[in-house]
Coordinates of C-alpha atoms in Angstrom, one line a residue:
M1 CA -2.7 -26.1 -37.6
K2 CA -4.0 -27.2 -34.2
M3 CA -1.6 -26.4 -31.4
T4 CA -0.7 -29.4 -29.2
K5 CA -0.5 -29.2 -25.4
T6 CA 3.3 -29.6 -25.5
S7 CA 3.9 -26.9 -28.1
F8 CA 1.6 -24.6 -26.2
K9 CA 3.8 -24.9 -23.1
T10 CA 6.9 -24.0 -25.0
T11 CA 5.3 -20.9 -26.6
V12 CA 4.0 -19.5 -23.3
V13 CA 5.6 -16.2 -22.1
W14 CA 5.7 -16.0 -18.3
N15 CA 4.8 -12.3 -18.1
K16 CA 1.9 -12.8 -20.5
I17 CA 0.2 -15.6 -18.5
N18 CA -3.4 -15.0 -17.5
W19 CA -2.9 -15.6 -13.8
K20 CA -6.5 -14.6 -13.0
K21 CA -7.8 -17.5 -15.1
I22 CA -5.2 -19.9 -13.7
Q23 CA -6.0 -19.1 -10.0
R24 CA -9.7 -19.4 -10.7
M25 CA -9.4 -22.8 -12.4
V26 CA -7.1 -24.2 -9.7
F27 CA -9.4 -23.0 -6.9
K28 CA -12.4 -24.6 -8.6
L29 CA -10.5 -28.0 -8.4
Q30 CA -9.5 -27.3 -4.8
K31 CA -13.1 -26.4 -3.9
R32 CA -14.3 -29.7 -5.4
I33 CA -11.7 -31.7 -3.5
H34 CA -12.8 -29.9 -0.3
K35 CA -16.4 -30.8 -0.8
A36 CA -15.7 -34.4 -1.7
A37 CA -13.7 -34.7 1.5
Q38 CA -16.5 -33.2 3.5
R39 CA -19.1 -35.7 2.2
G40 CA -16.7 -38.6 2.5
D41 CA -16.4 -39.4 -1.2
V42 CA -12.9 -40.7 -1.2
K43 CA -13.0 -42.0 -4.8
A44 CA -14.0 -38.6 -6.2
M45 CA -11.5 -36.8 -4.0
R46 CA -8.5 -39.0 -5.1
R47 CA -9.5 -38.5 -8.8
L48 CA -9.6 -34.7 -8.4
Q49 CA -6.3 -34.7 -6.6
K50 CA -4.6 -36.7 -9.4
T51 CA -6.1 -34.3 -11.9
L52 CA -4.7 -31.3 -10.0
M53 CA -1.3 -32.9 -9.8
K54 CA -1.2 -33.2 -13.6
S55 CA -2.7 -29.8 -14.3
W56 CA -0.5 -27.4 -16.2
Y57 CA -2.2 -24.5 -14.5
A58 CA -1.5 -25.9 -11.0
K59 CA 2.2 -26.5 -12.0
L60 CA 2.5 -22.8 -13.1
L61 CA 0.9 -21.7 -9.8
A62 CA 3.2 -23.9 -7.7
T63 CA 6.2 -22.6 -9.6
R64 CA 5.2 -19.0 -9.1
T65 CA 4.7 -19.6 -5.4
V66 CA 8.3 -20.8 -4.8
T67 CA 10.1 -18.6 -7.3
Q68 CA 8.3 -15.3 -6.8
D69 CA 6.1 -15.2 -3.7
N70 CA 8.2 -17.2 -1.2
K71 CA 10.6 -15.3 1.0
G72 CA 13.1 -18.2 0.5
K73 CA 13.3 -17.8 -3.3
N74 CA 16.8 -16.4 -3.0
T75 CA 18.0 -19.3 -0.9
A76 CA 19.6 -22.2 -2.8
G77 CA 19.4 -25.9 -2.1
V78 CA 22.2 -28.4 -2.6
D79 CA 22.2 -27.8 -6.4
G80 CA 22.9 -24.0 -5.9
V81 CA 19.8 -23.0 -8.0
K82 CA 18.0 -19.8 -6.9
S83 CA 16.4 -16.6 -8.3
L84 CA 15.1 -18.1 -11.5
L85 CA 14.5 -16.1 -14.6
N86 CA 11.2 -16.2 -16.5
A87 CA 12.3 -18.8 -19.0
Q88 CA 13.7 -21.0 -16.2
R89 CA 10.4 -20.8 -14.4
L90 CA 8.6 -22.1 -17.4
E91 CA 11.1 -24.9 -17.8
L92 CA 10.7 -25.8 -14.1
A93 CA 6.9 -25.9 -14.4
K94 CA 7.1 -28.0 -17.5
N95 CA 9.3 -30.6 -15.9
L96 CA 7.3 -31.0 -12.6
G97 CA 6.2 -34.6 -12.1
T98 CA 5.7 -37.1 -9.3
T99 CA 8.3 -39.6 -10.7
K100 CA 11.2 -37.2 -10.4
K101 CA 14.1 -38.2 -8.1
V102 CA 14.2 -36.3 -4.9
K103 CA 17.5 -34.6 -3.9
P104 CA 18.8 -34.2 -0.3
T105 CA 18.2 -30.9 1.6
R106 CA 20.9 -28.4 2.6
R107 CA 21.1 -27.8 6.4
I108 CA 21.7 -24.4 7.8
W109 CA 21.4 -23.1 11.3
I110 CA 19.3 -20.0 12.2
P111 CA 19.0 -18.4 15.7
K112 CA 15.8 -18.9 17.7
P113 CA 14.1 -15.6 18.6
G114 CA 14.7 -14.5 22.2
T115 CA 17.2 -17.3 23.0
D116 CA 20.8 -18.2 22.4
E117 CA 19.8 -21.5 20.8
K118 CA 19.9 -22.3 17.1
R119 CA 17.6 -24.5 15.2
P120 CA 18.4 -26.5 12.0
L121 CA 16.7 -25.5 8.8
L122 CA 16.7 -28.0 5.9
I123 CA 16.4 -26.3 2.5
P124 CA 15.1 -28.4 -0.5
T125 CA 16.2 -27.7 -4.0
M126 CA 14.0 -25.3 -6.1
T127 CA 12.5 -28.2 -8.0
D128 CA 11.5 -30.1 -4.9
R129 CA 10.1 -26.9 -3.4
A130 CA 7.9 -26.4 -6.5
L131 CA 6.8 -30.0 -6.4
Q132 CA 6.0 -29.7 -2.7
A133 CA 3.9 -26.6 -3.4
L134 CA 2.0 -28.6 -6.1
A135 CA 1.4 -31.5 -3.6
K136 CA 0.2 -28.9 -1.0
L137 CA -2.3 -27.5 -3.5
A138 CA -3.8 -31.0 -3.8
L139 CA -3.6 -32.2 -0.1
E140 CA -4.5 -29.0 1.8
P141 CA -8.2 -28.8 0.7
E142 CA -8.7 -32.4 1.8
W143 CA -7.2 -31.8 5.2
E144 CA -8.9 -28.5 5.7
A145 CA -12.2 -30.5 5.7
K146 CA -10.8 -32.8 8.4
F147 CA -8.8 -30.6 10.7
E148 CA -10.2 -30.0 14.2
P149 CA -11.8 -26.6 14.9
N150 CA -9.3 -25.5 17.6
S151 CA -6.2 -26.0 15.5
Y152 CA -4.9 -22.6 14.4
G153 CA -1.3 -22.8 13.4
F154 CA -0.1 -23.1 9.7
R155 CA -3.6 -23.1 8.3
P156 CA -5.1 -20.7 5.7
G157 CA -7.5 -18.1 7.1
R158 CA -6.4 -18.7 10.8
A159 CA -4.0 -16.8 13.0
T160 CA -2.7 -16.4 16.5
H161 CA -5.5 -14.1 17.5
D162 CA -8.1 -16.8 16.8
A163 CA -6.3 -19.0 19.3
I164 CA -6.2 -16.2 21.9
E165 CA -9.8 -15.4 21.4
A166 CA -10.7 -19.2 21.8
I167 CA -8.8 -19.2 25.1
Y168 CA -10.7 -16.1 26.2
L169 CA -14.1 -17.7 25.4
A170 CA -13.1 -20.8 27.4
I171 CA -12.2 -19.0 30.6
H172 CA -13.9 -15.6 30.7
C173 CA -16.9 -16.9 32.7
K174 CA -15.1 -19.3 35.1
A175 CA -11.7 -19.5 36.7
K176 CA -9.9 -22.7 35.5
Y177 CA -6.7 -24.7 35.6
V178 CA -4.5 -24.6 32.5
L179 CA -1.9 -27.0 31.2
D180 CA 0.4 -24.8 29.1
A181 CA 2.6 -27.1 27.0
N182 CA 5.0 -27.3 24.1
I183 CA 6.0 -30.3 22.0
S184 CA 9.7 -31.0 22.1
K185 CA 11.4 -30.8 18.6
C186 CA 8.1 -31.4 16.9
F187 CA 9.4 -31.1 13.3
D188 CA 12.5 -33.3 14.0
N189 CA 11.0 -36.3 15.8
I190 CA 7.7 -37.3 14.0
D191 CA 7.6 -41.0 13.2
H192 CA 7.6 -41.4 9.4
Q193 CA 5.5 -44.5 9.3
K194 CA 2.9 -43.1 11.6
L195 CA 2.7 -39.9 9.6
L196 CA 2.3 -41.8 6.3
S197 CA -0.3 -44.0 7.9
R198 CA -2.3 -40.9 9.0
L199 CA -1.8 -39.3 5.6
N200 CA -3.6 -42.3 4.0
T201 CA -3.3 -41.0 0.4
Y202 CA -3.0 -42.6 -3.0
P203 CA 0.2 -44.6 -3.8
S204 CA 2.1 -42.2 -6.0
M205 CA 1.5 -39.3 -3.6
R206 CA 2.6 -41.5 -0.7
R207 CA 5.8 -42.5 -2.4
L208 CA 6.6 -38.9 -3.2
I209 CA 6.1 -37.7 0.4
R210 CA 8.0 -40.7 1.7
N211 CA 10.9 -39.8 -0.6
W212 CA 11.0 -36.2 0.8
L213 CA 10.9 -37.5 4.3
K214 CA 13.8 -40.0 3.6
A215 CA 15.9 -37.7 1.4
G216 CA 18.5 -37.0 4.0
F217 CA 20.5 -33.7 4.3
I218 CA 23.9 -32.3 3.6
D219 CA 25.7 -30.3 6.3
G220 CA 29.0 -29.0 5.0
C221 CA 30.6 -31.8 3.0
N222 CA 28.8 -34.6 4.9
M223 CA 25.7 -36.5 4.0
F224 CA 23.3 -37.6 6.8
P225 CA 20.1 -39.8 6.6
T226 CA 16.8 -38.7 8.0
T227 CA 15.0 -41.4 10.0
T228 CA 12.4 -39.2 11.7
G229 CA 10.8 -35.8 11.3
T230 CA 9.7 -33.5 8.5
P231 CA 12.3 -31.1 7.1
Q232 CA 11.7 -27.8 8.7
G233 CA 12.1 -25.5 5.7
G234 CA 10.1 -27.4 3.2
V235 CA 6.9 -25.9 1.7
I236 CA 4.8 -28.9 2.7
S237 CA 6.3 -29.5 6.2
P238 CA 3.9 -27.4 8.2
L239 CA 0.9 -29.3 6.6
L240 CA 2.6 -32.6 7.4
A241 CA 3.2 -31.6 11.0
N242 CA -0.5 -30.6 11.4
I243 CA -1.5 -34.0 9.9
A244 CA 0.7 -35.8 12.4
L245 CA -0.8 -33.9 15.3
H246 CA -4.4 -34.2 14.0
G247 CA -6.6 -36.0 16.5
M248 CA -5.4 -34.4 19.7
E249 CA -8.7 -32.6 20.2
E250 CA -10.6 -35.8 19.5
V251 CA -8.7 -37.9 22.1
I252 CA -9.4 -35.2 24.7
K253 CA -13.1 -35.3 23.8
E254 CA -13.1 -39.1 24.2
Y255 CA -11.4 -38.7 27.6
A256 CA -14.1 -36.1 28.6
N257 CA -16.8 -38.7 27.8
T258 CA -15.3 -41.1 30.3
L259 CA -15.6 -38.5 33.2
P260 CA -18.6 -38.6 35.6
T261 CA -21.2 -36.2 34.4
R262 CA -22.6 -33.3 36.4
R263 CA -25.6 -31.2 35.8
N264 CA -25.8 -27.5 35.5
H265 CA -29.2 -25.9 34.9
G266 CA -30.6 -29.3 33.8
K267 CA -27.9 -29.9 31.2
K268 CA -25.1 -32.4 31.3
Q269 CA -21.6 -30.8 31.1
N270 CA -18.4 -32.7 30.3
R271 CA -17.3 -32.5 26.7
D272 CA -17.6 -28.8 26.4
A273 CA -16.0 -28.0 29.7
L274 CA -12.7 -29.5 28.7
S275 CA -10.9 -27.5 26.0
L276 CA -7.8 -28.1 24.0
I277 CA -6.5 -25.1 21.9
R278 CA -3.5 -25.7 19.7
Y279 CA -1.3 -23.4 17.6
A280 CA 1.4 -25.5 15.8
D281 CA 3.4 -27.3 18.5
D282 CA 2.1 -25.1 21.4
F283 CA -1.2 -25.9 23.1
V284 CA -3.2 -25.4 26.2
I285 CA -5.7 -27.7 28.0
I286 CA -8.3 -25.9 30.1
H287 CA -10.7 -27.2 32.8
E288 CA -12.0 -26.2 36.2
N289 CA -10.9 -29.4 37.9
I290 CA -7.1 -30.0 38.4
N291 CA -7.5 -33.8 38.3
V292 CA -9.2 -33.6 34.9
V293 CA -6.3 -31.5 33.6
L294 CA -3.7 -34.0 34.9
G295 CA -5.7 -36.8 33.4
A296 CA -5.8 -35.0 30.0
K297 CA -2.0 -34.4 30.2
A298 CA -1.5 -38.2 30.5
V299 CA -3.8 -38.8 27.6
I300 CA -1.9 -36.3 25.4
E301 CA 1.5 -37.8 26.4
D302 CA 0.3 -41.2 25.2
F303 CA -1.0 -39.7 22.0
L304 CA 2.3 -38.0 21.3
K305 CA 4.4 -41.0 22.3
N306 CA 2.5 -43.0 19.6
I307 CA 3.9 -40.7 16.9
G308 CA 7.4 -40.3 18.4
L309 CA 6.9 -37.0 20.2
K310 CA 6.9 -35.9 23.8
L311 CA 6.3 -32.7 25.8
K312 CA 9.1 -30.3 26.5
P313 CA 9.5 -30.1 30.3
S314 CA 11.0 -26.6 30.4
K315 CA 8.0 -25.2 28.5
T316 CA 5.3 -27.3 30.2
R317 CA 3.5 -26.0 33.3
I318 CA 0.2 -26.2 35.1
C319 CA -1.3 -23.1 36.6
H320 CA -4.6 -21.5 37.5
T321 CA -6.0 -18.5 35.8
F322 CA -7.0 -16.7 39.0
E323 CA -5.2 -18.2 42.0
E324 CA -1.6 -19.4 42.8
Y325 CA -1.2 -23.1 42.3
E326 CA 1.8 -25.0 43.8
G327 CA 4.1 -22.0 43.7
E328 CA 3.0 -21.1 40.1
K329 CA 1.7 -17.5 39.7
P330 CA -1.7 -17.1 38.2
G331 CA -2.0 -16.8 34.5
F332 CA 0.2 -17.9 31.6
D333 CA 1.9 -16.7 28.5
F334 CA 0.8 -17.9 25.1
L335 CA 1.9 -16.7 21.6
G336 CA 3.3 -13.5 23.1
F337 CA 0.2 -12.7 25.2
N338 CA -0.2 -12.9 29.0
I339 CA -3.6 -14.3 29.9
R340 CA -4.8 -13.9 33.5
Q341 CA -7.8 -13.2 35.7
F342 CA -7.6 -10.3 38.2
P343 CA -9.8 -9.6 41.2
V344 CA -12.0 -6.5 40.6
N345 CA -15.0 -4.9 42.3
D346 CA -18.6 -6.0 41.5
G347 CA -19.1 -3.2 39.0
M348 CA -16.2 -4.4 36.8
S349 CA -16.6 -8.1 37.5
A350 CA -17.5 -10.7 34.9
K351 CA -20.9 -12.4 35.4
A352 CA -22.1 -16.0 34.9
P353 CA -23.9 -16.1 31.6
R354 CA -27.1 -17.8 32.8
S355 CA -27.5 -16.9 36.5
G356 CA -25.9 -13.4 36.3
K357 CA -23.9 -14.1 39.4
T358 CA -21.0 -11.8 40.0
L359 CA -17.7 -13.8 39.7
G360 CA -15.3 -11.3 41.4
F361 CA -12.7 -11.3 38.6
Q362 CA -12.0 -10.0 35.1
T363 CA -10.1 -11.8 32.4
I364 CA -7.3 -9.6 31.1
I365 CA -5.2 -10.4 28.0
Q366 CA -2.2 -8.2 27.4
P367 CA 1.3 -8.4 25.9
S368 CA 3.6 -10.6 27.9
K369 CA 6.6 -9.1 29.8
K370 CA 9.0 -11.0 27.6
A371 CA 7.4 -9.7 24.4
I372 CA 7.6 -6.1 25.8
Q373 CA 11.2 -6.5 26.7
R374 CA 12.2 -7.9 23.3
H375 CA 10.3 -5.2 21.5
Y376 CA 11.9 -2.4 23.5
K377 CA 15.3 -4.0 23.1
V378 CA 14.9 -3.9 19.3
I379 CA 13.9 -0.3 19.4
S380 CA 16.8 0.6 21.7
Q381 CA 19.3 -1.1 19.5
I382 CA 18.1 0.8 16.4
I383 CA 18.3 4.1 18.2
D384 CA 21.8 3.3 19.6
S385 CA 23.0 2.3 16.1
H386 CA 21.7 5.5 14.5
K387 CA 23.3 8.1 16.7
A388 CA 24.8 9.9 13.7
A389 CA 21.9 9.2 11.2
P390 CA 19.5 11.9 10.1
Q391 CA 16.2 12.1 12.0
K392 CA 14.1 11.0 9.1
V393 CA 16.2 7.8 8.6
L394 CA 15.7 6.9 12.3
I395 CA 11.9 7.5 11.9
Q396 CA 11.8 5.3 8.8
K397 CA 13.5 2.5 10.7
L398 CA 11.4 2.7 13.8
N399 CA 7.9 3.2 12.3
P400 CA 7.3 -0.2 10.7
I401 CA 8.5 -1.9 14.0
I402 CA 6.3 0.3 16.3
Q403 CA 3.2 0.1 14.0
G404 CA 3.5 -3.6 13.4
W405 CA 3.9 -4.5 17.1
A406 CA 1.2 -2.1 18.3
N407 CA -1.2 -3.4 15.6
Y408 CA -0.5 -7.0 16.6
Y409 CA -1.5 -6.3 20.2
S410 CA -4.4 -4.0 19.4
S411 CA -6.9 -6.7 20.2
A412 CA -5.7 -7.0 23.8
C413 CA -5.8 -4.8 26.9
S414 CA -2.7 -3.0 25.8
T415 CA -3.5 0.7 26.6
D416 CA -1.3 0.8 29.7
V417 CA 1.5 -1.1 28.0
F418 CA 1.4 1.3 25.0
R419 CA 1.5 4.3 27.3
D420 CA 4.6 2.9 29.2
L421 CA 6.4 2.2 25.9
N422 CA 5.7 5.7 24.7
H423 CA 7.4 7.0 27.8
M424 CA 10.4 4.7 27.6
I425 CA 10.9 5.5 23.9
H426 CA 10.6 9.2 24.6
I427 CA 13.4 9.0 27.3
K428 CA 15.6 7.1 24.9
L429 CA 15.0 9.6 22.1
T430 CA 15.7 12.5 24.5
S431 CA 19.1 10.9 25.3
W432 CA 19.7 10.4 21.5
A433 CA 19.0 14.0 20.8
R434 CA 21.1 15.5 23.6
Y435 CA 24.0 13.3 22.7
R436 CA 24.0 14.9 19.2
H437 CA 24.0 18.5 20.7
L438 CA 26.0 18.5 23.9
N439 CA 26.4 22.3 23.9
K440 CA 22.8 23.1 23.4
G441 CA 20.0 23.5 26.0
A442 CA 17.1 21.2 26.5
K443 CA 14.6 23.7 25.0
W444 CA 16.7 24.1 21.8
V445 CA 16.9 20.3 21.4
A446 CA 13.2 19.9 22.0
D447 CA 12.3 22.6 19.5
K448 CA 14.5 20.9 16.9
Y449 CA 13.4 17.3 17.2
W450 CA 9.8 17.5 18.6
I451 CA 6.8 19.0 16.9
T452 CA 3.1 19.4 17.7
V453 CA 0.6 17.1 16.0
N454 CA -3.2 17.3 16.8
G455 CA -2.6 19.0 20.1
D456 CA 0.3 16.7 21.2
N457 CA 3.4 18.8 21.7
W458 CA 5.8 15.9 22.1
V459 CA 5.8 14.1 18.8
F460 CA 9.2 13.1 17.5
G461 CA 9.4 14.4 13.9
Y462 CA 10.1 17.4 11.7
N463 CA 8.6 19.4 8.9
N464 CA 10.6 20.3 5.8
P465 CA 9.1 23.5 4.4
D466 CA 11.2 23.4 1.3
T467 CA 10.0 20.0 0.1
D468 CA 6.7 19.8 1.9
E469 CA 7.9 16.6 3.6
R470 CA 6.9 15.6 7.1
Y471 CA 8.3 12.7 9.0
I472 CA 6.5 11.7 12.2
L473 CA 7.4 8.8 14.6
S474 CA 4.3 6.8 15.4
K475 CA 3.3 6.3 19.0
H476 CA 1.9 3.0 20.3
T477 CA -1.1 4.8 21.8
W478 CA -2.2 6.0 18.3
T479 CA -3.3 2.4 17.6
K480 CA -6.9 1.8 18.5
I481 CA -7.9 -1.2 20.6
V482 CA -10.4 -3.3 18.7
R483 CA -11.4 -6.8 19.8
H484 CA -10.7 -9.6 17.3
T485 CA -13.5 -11.8 16.0
K486 CA -12.6 -15.4 16.1
V487 CA -12.8 -17.5 12.9
K488 CA -15.7 -20.0 12.8
G489 CA -14.6 -23.4 13.9
D490 CA -15.5 -25.2 10.6
A491 CA -14.7 -22.3 8.3
S492 CA -12.2 -22.8 5.4
P493 CA -11.2 -20.6 2.5
F494 CA -11.9 -23.7 0.3
N495 CA -15.6 -23.8 1.1
G496 CA -16.3 -21.0 -1.4
D497 CA -18.0 -18.7 1.1
F498 CA -16.6 -15.4 -0.4
V499 CA -19.0 -13.3 1.6
Y500 CA -17.6 -14.5 4.9
W501 CA -13.9 -14.4 3.9
G502 CA -14.4 -11.1 2.1
A503 CA -15.7 -9.5 5.3
R504 CA -12.6 -10.6 7.1
T505 CA -10.2 -9.2 4.5
G506 CA -8.0 -6.6 6.0
K507 CA -9.2 -7.1 9.6
S508 CA -6.4 -9.4 10.7
K509 CA -4.3 -8.0 13.5
E510 CA -1.2 -9.2 11.7
I511 CA -1.9 -6.7 8.9
P512 CA -0.5 -3.2 9.6
S513 CA -3.1 -0.5 9.8
L514 CA -1.8 1.3 6.6
L515 CA -2.2 -1.9 4.6
A516 CA -5.7 -2.5 6.1
K517 CA -6.7 1.0 4.9
I518 CA -5.3 0.4 1.5
L519 CA -7.1 -3.0 1.2
H520 CA -10.4 -1.2 2.2
K521 CA -9.8 1.4 -0.5
Q522 CA -9.1 -1.3 -3.1
K523 CA -12.0 -3.4 -1.9
G524 CA -9.7 -6.3 -1.1
K525 CA -8.3 -6.6 -4.7
C526 CA -4.8 -6.3 -6.1
A527 CA -4.4 -3.0 -7.9
Y528 CA -2.2 -4.6 -10.6
C529 CA -4.0 -7.9 -11.6
G530 CA -7.5 -7.1 -10.2
L531 CA -7.7 -10.5 -8.3
T532 CA -9.2 -10.6 -4.8
F533 CA -6.5 -11.2 -2.2
T534 CA -6.7 -14.6 -0.5
T535 CA -5.6 -15.6 3.0
E536 CA -2.5 -17.3 1.5
D537 CA -1.3 -14.3 -0.7
Q538 CA 1.8 -12.4 0.1
I539 CA 0.9 -8.7 0.0
E540 CA 3.3 -5.7 -0.4
L541 CA 2.9 -2.0 -0.6
D542 CA 4.1 -0.1 -3.6
H543 CA 4.4 3.6 -4.6
I544 CA 2.3 4.1 -7.7
L545 CA 4.7 6.7 -9.0
P546 CA 8.2 5.6 -7.6
I547 CA 10.0 8.0 -5.3
S548 CA 13.0 8.0 -7.6
L549 CA 10.7 9.4 -10.3
G550 CA 9.2 12.2 -8.2
G551 CA 6.5 10.2 -6.4
K552 CA 5.4 11.3 -2.9
R553 CA 5.3 9.3 0.3
K554 CA 1.5 9.9 0.7
F555 CA -1.5 7.7 1.1
D556 CA -2.9 8.5 -2.4
N557 CA 0.4 7.3 -4.0
I558 CA 0.4 3.9 -2.3
Q559 CA -1.2 0.7 -3.5
A560 CA -1.4 -3.0 -2.4
L561 CA -0.1 -5.6 -4.8
H562 CA 0.7 -9.3 -4.8
R563 CA 4.4 -10.0 -4.4
H564 CA 4.6 -11.4 -7.9
C565 CA 2.6 -8.4 -9.3
H566 CA 5.0 -6.1 -7.4
D567 CA 7.9 -7.8 -9.3
Q568 CA 6.3 -7.2 -12.7
K569 CA 5.2 -3.6 -11.9
T570 CA 8.6 -2.6 -10.6
A571 CA 10.3 -4.1 -13.7
T572 CA 8.2 -1.8 -16.0
D573 CA 7.7 1.4 -14.1
G574 CA 11.2 2.8 -14.5
S575 CA 12.2 2.6 -10.9
P576 CA 15.6 1.0 -10.0
S577 CA 15.3 -2.6 -8.8
S578 CA 17.3 -1.7 -5.7
S579 CA 14.5 0.6 -4.5
R580 CA 12.1 -2.3 -4.2
D581 CA 11.5 -3.2 -0.5
K582 CA 10.6 -6.8 0.3
G583 CA 8.9 -8.8 3.0
M584 CA 7.2 -6.0 4.8
F585 CA 4.1 -7.8 6.1
S586 CA 5.2 -11.4 6.4
E587 CA 6.5 -11.6 9.9
E588 CA 4.8 -11.9 13.2
P589 CA 6.5 -10.3 16.3
D590 CA 8.1 -12.0 19.2
E591 CA 6.9 -15.4 20.3
V592 CA 4.5 -15.9 17.4
K593 CA 5.2 -18.8 15.1
V594 CA 6.3 -17.9 11.6
S595 CA 3.7 -19.2 9.1
C596 CA 6.0 -18.9 6.1
P597 CA 6.9 -22.6 5.3
V598 CA 10.4 -21.7 3.9
L599 CA 12.0 -19.5 6.4
E600 CA 14.0 -16.5 5.1
T601 CA 17.7 -16.6 5.2
S602 CA 18.5 -13.6 2.9
S603 CA 18.4 -10.0 4.2
T604 CA 15.2 -8.0 4.1
R605 CA 14.4 -4.3 4.1
E606 CA 11.5 -2.5 5.6
G607 CA 9.3 0.1 3.9
V608 CA 7.5 0.5 0.6
A609 CA 8.8 0.9 -2.9

């Protein structure tokens, strides 16, 4: 008897699904959508998007994203549904459709990093999250073909380091003025009609997105309407925010074309001299003429006003990269980095690219003072809260934080900062050790808690000769400084250039060095399912033989898996579920924007299973 499509869906077993085939088929559709958008074939693009929205494979993939991969999978919406079982996931995928009624979101408040302020987070129901993930699968390839080259936030294959490198390329050969700006309450104030007009999609998709925007939210026992903004916490919200802000770079280029031209080595220069670089709701405008920067600011304010937004005065300033300007010190902070030009001698000075003229300065990018202070504060709090804990527990708590922070800043001029942090942490650990042994001398304490590693006599750690275990606290200076290579302006993971994206696998500064080494060993593929990791995948480390079953904490016993593959492997390898550590490599430190569309509200643990 021939099996119908409906009966096939009911007989599927979640753990037996061929995810490799599903991802390949969905990506083929996305690639065709992307190419149709690039060549301007709207009819073909809309047809393919409708096909993807009805695809059983795409529905399965969207369901897996929100129920297994997403860090917010354990956070319930207004219906209280969370942590779905396999049968419930299949039922959810089967019932996904664009005609389903949208439920209001649940509002919770989360603290803003580094401030006493709190921001509202609107949590959709699990069904709406899955449907948003499905819509994102269809819309993102279209908009990745349209987005401007210097937009880096909330986009696949792009990161904060690409934005920082773009800034460096814009200023390293000339001192310039900079407008460093932030959009006030970007997610909360976007005009719905303007957003839907810019989205310009087919009717059923437009109605669906409009319903999400107008769904309202519940805070406590009260229901409130939403007249503006996109719900910060929805899967599709970052994409919608980028669509609303799309066009900023174009209006700046149009403004540049109205400026009087000047000649340099026989070439007219205007458009390329004025740069706008944006990461989510933070952006900078760069030019050598202060009047041009002020004019560009007015143009951007008009652009934002048209979609219901405005600049945040407390986070908007104009400065110069090399000199003091109207009481503002040279340089600026952006995404946790401090960018500034320092006077140097002729031997170290930057030179003009064509004439070879010595410029008298050098562009230095390093961690910002606020980022350093917050990082050290976190480390100090951990040390203070573990005064009675074993040394290995303290090391296990500190290592992921130190390694992750150092790796993030390993593309900047961070050597001096790393050295200072080593010294500060050493002093803090010395105080921690002496507090535990008030009646012992300094030499006894040093011999107990510090060992020699590769000629360094002051490494916080210990060797256990009975179990052959060795715990060593990482130092910031052990991380090598390697310059980041900026992503190509028109590059997209949907263009099918696997050679280009494969070469970038594991090289992101947001990936810890251990994970990068594992990815290199596995040739960029998941050790469980064999699929090549993409820029959107959530990757976790796992012990091949669990520690609870006698496995060792060694490189040869660690593998990189998709988060959903980690779930399946842990369920069958005999290890207790409580030993599985989650969310290890999903967060960016300090001022960096969190790219995860549904922010985490449940607790996380650090380490590897």
